[in-house]
Short mmCIF file of C-alpha atoms in Angstrom, two decimals:
data_model
loop_
_atom_site.label_atom_id
_atom_site.label_comp_id
_atom_site.label_asym_id
_atom_site.label_seq_id
_atom_site.Cartn_x
_atom_site.Cartn_y
_atom_site.Cartn_z
CA UNK A 1 -17.36 -4.22 12.33
CA UNK A 2 -18.85 -6.17 9.35
CA UNK A 3 -16.27 -4.99 6.80
CA UNK A 4 -17.78 -5.11 3.26
CA UNK A 5 -21.20 -6.62 2.84
CA UNK A 6 -23.05 -7.53 -0.27
CA UNK A 7 -26.63 -8.39 -1.00
CA UNK A 8 -28.06 -10.59 -2.43
CA UNK A 9 -25.78 -13.60 -2.31
CA UNK A 10 -27.58 -15.27 -5.22
CA UNK A 11 -29.82 -13.93 -7.86
CA UNK A 12 -31.53 -15.28 -11.01
CA UNK A 13 -32.84 -12.75 -13.54
CA UNK A 14 -34.54 -13.03 -16.85
CA UNK A 15 -32.98 -11.28 -19.93
CA UNK A 16 -34.22 -7.65 -19.96
CA UNK A 17 -34.80 -7.33 -16.25
CA UNK A 18 -33.08 -4.76 -14.11
CA UNK A 19 -31.80 -5.01 -10.64
CA UNK A 20 -29.38 -3.40 -8.15
CA UNK A 21 -26.56 -5.16 -6.32
CA UNK A 22 -25.96 -3.74 -2.96
CA UNK A 23 -22.62 -3.07 -1.42
CA UNK A 24 -21.87 -1.41 1.96
CA UNK A 25 -18.77 -0.88 4.02
CA UNK A 26 -18.42 0.27 7.59
CA UNK A 27 -14.66 1.04 7.53
CA UNK A 28 -15.06 4.65 6.29
CA UNK A 29 -13.07 3.84 3.22
CA UNK A 30 -12.90 6.39 0.47
CA UNK A 31 -12.32 4.05 -2.36
CA UNK A 32 -14.75 1.43 -3.52
CA UNK A 33 -14.81 -0.76 -6.57
CA UNK A 34 -16.98 -3.34 -8.45
CA UNK A 35 -15.42 -6.43 -10.10
CA UNK A 36 -16.84 -9.31 -11.94
CA UNK A 37 -15.14 -12.72 -11.82
CA UNK A 38 -15.56 -15.11 -14.70
CA UNK A 39 -13.80 -18.48 -15.12
CA UNK A 40 -10.44 -18.19 -16.58
CA UNK A 41 -10.51 -14.39 -16.68
CA UNK A 42 -9.73 -13.36 -13.13
CA UNK A 43 -11.47 -10.27 -11.80
CA UNK A 44 -12.19 -7.37 -14.08
CA UNK A 45 -12.97 -3.91 -12.85
CA UNK A 46 -16.52 -2.61 -13.80
CA UNK A 47 -16.69 0.80 -12.01
CA UNK A 48 -14.91 2.44 -9.16
CA UNK A 49 -15.29 5.52 -6.89
CA UNK A 50 -12.75 7.56 -5.01
CA UNK A 51 -15.28 9.25 -2.77
CA UNK A 52 -18.94 10.18 -2.37
CA UNK A 53 -20.17 11.82 -5.55
CA UNK A 54 -17.26 10.64 -7.74
CA UNK A 55 -17.28 7.55 -9.96
CA UNK A 56 -15.47 6.35 -12.91
CA UNK A 57 -15.52 3.53 -15.51
CA UNK A 58 -13.28 0.50 -15.30
CA UNK A 59 -12.50 -2.07 -17.97
CA UNK A 60 -16.01 -3.54 -18.54
CA UNK A 61 -18.53 -0.82 -17.67
CA UNK A 62 -21.12 -1.40 -20.36
CA UNK A 63 -24.57 -2.46 -19.10
CA UNK A 64 -23.82 -1.30 -15.55
CA UNK A 65 -24.44 2.10 -13.75
CA UNK A 66 -23.22 3.16 -10.33
CA UNK A 67 -23.62 6.10 -7.96
CA UNK A 68 -22.07 6.98 -4.65
CA UNK A 69 -24.27 9.18 -2.59
CA UNK A 70 -22.65 8.12 0.68
CA UNK A 71 -19.30 6.97 1.77
CA UNK A 72 -20.74 3.72 3.01
CA UNK A 73 -22.77 2.52 -0.03
CA UNK A 74 -21.87 1.77 -3.63
CA UNK A 75 -24.77 0.08 -5.44
CA UNK A 76 -24.31 -1.47 -8.91
CA UNK A 77 -27.25 -1.28 -11.33
CA UNK A 78 -27.88 -3.64 -14.14
CA UNK A 79 -30.04 -1.76 -16.53
CA UNK A 80 -31.29 -4.53 -18.81
CA UNK A 81 -29.79 -7.90 -17.85
CA UNK A 82 -28.17 -10.08 -20.54
CA UNK A 83 -26.83 -13.63 -20.40
CA UNK A 84 -23.23 -12.23 -20.83
CA UNK A 85 -23.68 -10.66 -17.38
CA UNK A 86 -23.96 -14.06 -15.71
CA UNK A 87 -20.95 -13.81 -13.31
CA UNK A 88 -19.94 -13.44 -9.74
CA UNK A 89 -19.72 -9.92 -8.64
CA UNK A 90 -17.32 -8.60 -5.93
CA UNK A 91 -17.39 -5.23 -4.30
CA UNK A 92 -14.14 -3.92 -2.65
CA UNK A 93 -13.17 -0.96 -0.59
CA UNK A 94 -9.88 0.56 0.56
CA UNK A 95 -8.70 3.69 2.49
CA UNK A 96 -6.72 6.63 1.22
CA UNK A 97 -4.00 5.59 3.62
CA UNK A 98 -3.57 2.25 1.87
CA UNK A 99 -5.56 2.67 -1.35
CA UNK A 100 -4.36 -0.52 -3.07
CA UNK A 101 -5.05 -2.81 -0.11
CA UNK A 102 -8.55 -3.74 -0.96
CA UNK A 103 -10.97 -5.56 1.35
CA UNK A 104 -13.52 -7.64 -0.59
CA UNK A 105 -17.05 -8.58 0.04
CA UNK A 106 -18.47 -12.12 -0.14
CA UNK A 107 -19.75 -11.78 -3.65
CA UNK A 108 -23.08 -12.03 -5.45
CA UNK A 109 -23.57 -14.91 -7.82
CA UNK A 110 -25.92 -13.65 -10.68
CA UNK A 111 -27.43 -15.88 -13.33
CA UNK A 112 -29.17 -14.34 -16.26
CA UNK A 113 -31.41 -16.63 -18.18
CA UNK B 1 -3.09 -0.40 -20.23
CA UNK B 2 -1.39 -2.81 -17.89
CA UNK B 3 -2.07 -6.58 -18.00
CA UNK B 4 -1.13 -9.54 -15.73
CA UNK B 5 -0.47 -13.09 -16.87
CA UNK B 6 -0.52 -16.12 -14.72
CA UNK B 7 0.59 -19.12 -16.83
CA UNK B 8 -0.24 -21.86 -14.47
CA UNK B 9 -4.01 -22.29 -14.50
CA UNK B 10 -4.25 -25.41 -12.43
CA UNK B 11 -1.56 -26.85 -10.15
CA UNK B 12 -1.82 -30.10 -8.21
CA UNK B 13 0.70 -30.80 -5.51
CA UNK B 14 1.28 -33.20 -2.67
CA UNK B 15 1.60 -31.95 0.93
CA UNK B 16 5.17 -30.80 1.78
CA UNK B 17 5.96 -30.11 -1.90
CA UNK B 18 7.35 -26.76 -2.80
CA UNK B 19 5.29 -24.14 -4.59
CA UNK B 20 6.02 -21.53 -7.14
CA UNK B 21 3.29 -19.77 -9.08
CA UNK B 22 4.35 -17.45 -12.00
CA UNK B 23 3.04 -13.90 -12.44
CA UNK B 24 4.23 -11.55 -15.19
CA UNK B 25 2.88 -8.07 -15.77
CA UNK B 26 3.22 -5.59 -18.58
CA UNK B 27 3.50 -1.91 -17.63
CA UNK B 28 6.43 0.38 -18.31
CA UNK B 29 6.37 2.37 -15.17
CA UNK B 30 6.56 1.89 -11.35
CA UNK B 31 4.01 -0.59 -10.13
CA UNK B 32 2.61 -1.95 -6.87
CA UNK B 33 2.21 -5.73 -6.86
CA UNK B 34 -0.11 -8.06 -4.88
CA UNK B 35 -1.01 -11.64 -4.33
CA UNK B 36 -4.65 -12.33 -3.27
CA UNK B 37 -5.96 -15.72 -2.18
CA UNK B 38 -9.54 -17.05 -2.37
CA UNK B 39 -10.08 -20.06 -0.12
CA UNK B 40 -13.18 -22.24 -1.08
CA UNK B 41 -16.32 -20.38 -0.19
CA UNK B 42 -14.48 -17.44 1.21
CA UNK B 43 -13.67 -13.73 0.33
CA UNK B 44 -10.57 -12.79 -1.49
CA UNK B 45 -7.87 -11.93 1.04
CA UNK B 46 -4.60 -10.11 0.68
CA UNK B 47 -1.62 -12.49 0.93
CA UNK B 48 1.19 -10.12 0.40
CA UNK B 49 2.24 -6.93 -1.28
CA UNK B 50 5.15 -5.16 -2.79
CA UNK B 51 5.37 -1.34 -2.94
CA UNK B 52 9.20 -0.62 -2.84
CA UNK B 53 12.39 -1.65 -1.08
CA UNK B 54 13.43 -5.32 -0.50
CA UNK B 55 12.23 -7.26 -3.61
CA UNK B 56 11.66 -10.32 -1.45
CA UNK B 57 8.47 -9.88 0.42
CA UNK B 58 6.85 -12.12 3.00
CA UNK B 59 3.19 -12.57 3.58
CA UNK B 60 0.88 -14.52 5.75
CA UNK B 61 0.95 -18.35 6.18
CA UNK B 62 4.56 -18.79 5.10
CA UNK B 63 4.20 -17.33 1.56
CA UNK B 64 6.74 -15.16 -0.04
CA UNK B 65 7.18 -13.43 -3.35
CA UNK B 66 10.09 -12.03 -5.30
CA UNK B 67 9.83 -9.04 -7.49
CA UNK B 68 12.24 -9.22 -10.35
CA UNK B 69 12.00 -5.90 -12.18
CA UNK B 70 14.05 -6.89 -15.27
CA UNK B 71 11.71 -9.83 -15.86
CA UNK B 72 8.46 -8.01 -14.94
CA UNK B 73 7.72 -10.89 -12.67
CA UNK B 74 6.32 -11.33 -9.20
CA UNK B 75 6.33 -15.07 -8.50
CA UNK B 76 4.70 -16.52 -5.35
CA UNK B 77 6.56 -19.21 -3.42
CA UNK B 78 6.10 -21.44 -0.40
CA UNK B 79 8.68 -24.08 0.68
CA UNK B 80 6.19 -26.62 1.89
CA UNK B 81 2.48 -26.59 1.09
CA UNK B 82 -0.27 -27.77 3.29
CA UNK B 83 -3.73 -29.23 2.46
CA UNK B 84 -5.13 -25.99 3.81
CA UNK B 85 -3.35 -24.05 0.99
CA UNK B 86 -5.89 -25.41 -1.47
CA UNK B 87 -7.37 -22.20 -2.99
CA UNK B 88 -7.26 -19.91 -6.02
CA UNK B 89 -4.41 -17.42 -6.16
CA UNK B 90 -4.56 -14.17 -8.00
CA UNK B 91 -1.70 -11.84 -8.93
CA UNK B 92 -2.60 -8.16 -9.21
CA UNK B 93 -0.91 -4.94 -10.22
CA UNK B 94 -1.62 -1.31 -10.03
CA UNK B 95 0.50 1.63 -11.37
CA UNK B 96 2.27 3.68 -8.78
CA UNK B 97 0.11 6.63 -9.66
CA UNK B 98 -3.25 7.03 -11.19
CA UNK B 99 -6.41 4.92 -10.72
CA UNK B 100 -6.89 3.36 -7.32
CA UNK B 101 -7.89 -0.06 -8.71
CA UNK B 102 -6.32 -3.35 -9.41
CA UNK B 103 -5.64 -5.28 -12.63
CA UNK B 104 -5.81 -8.98 -11.79
CA UNK B 105 -4.44 -12.09 -13.48
CA UNK B 106 -6.74 -14.91 -14.47
CA UNK B 107 -5.86 -16.88 -11.35
CA UNK B 108 -4.22 -20.19 -10.55
CA UNK B 109 -6.19 -22.85 -8.86
CA UNK B 110 -4.04 -24.87 -6.33
CA UNK B 111 -5.00 -28.25 -5.26
CA UNK B 112 -2.92 -29.82 -2.41
CA UNK B 113 -3.48 -33.54 -1.96
CA UNK B 114 -2.93 -34.98 1.53
#
């Protein structure tokens, strides 16, 4: 049981490049979320999903896309990377039984130059 | 929209000192409250949670938190800290109904000196 996994751990992009951050969970959780963590700002919700095929925007969705084709996977796509997207990205999941008790992945540290 | 304030950004304590980290939230309705901890190089982990009932909740590693509804506060306490408590602590809130996602405070970095 690996919990929540994220790849890659580190990534450097040039402005304008696109990429996908991967997130997978093996706990059969219905709810999955993406957060970004910036110094002095805590974690801010980017997008979330309450089940396969259902996604919604969080506080800071601009510049990011998500899809949820399976229960296990919830990839985050950066369409055209900008320096303002330099951050640490965390994926989290939770079950419908305890929807607010979120399990977090190890994070992806992204730098956009 | 709800928000969470953590006024202590960086706290330095000696081992065996008592700890209290402040957390205030703004939301008019019923809320669920959480404290998460991030040890250096590790994932965020749930420390404790409050849903309803006894406003004094106990979590892992000797931590506790008290929900004071009239003050919109959910302060974290520990009677005697250890060097291993060095970490960043995040308070989080979510409304009782609605979106299944958390609103986090900005975090408090705790440094415990041996």
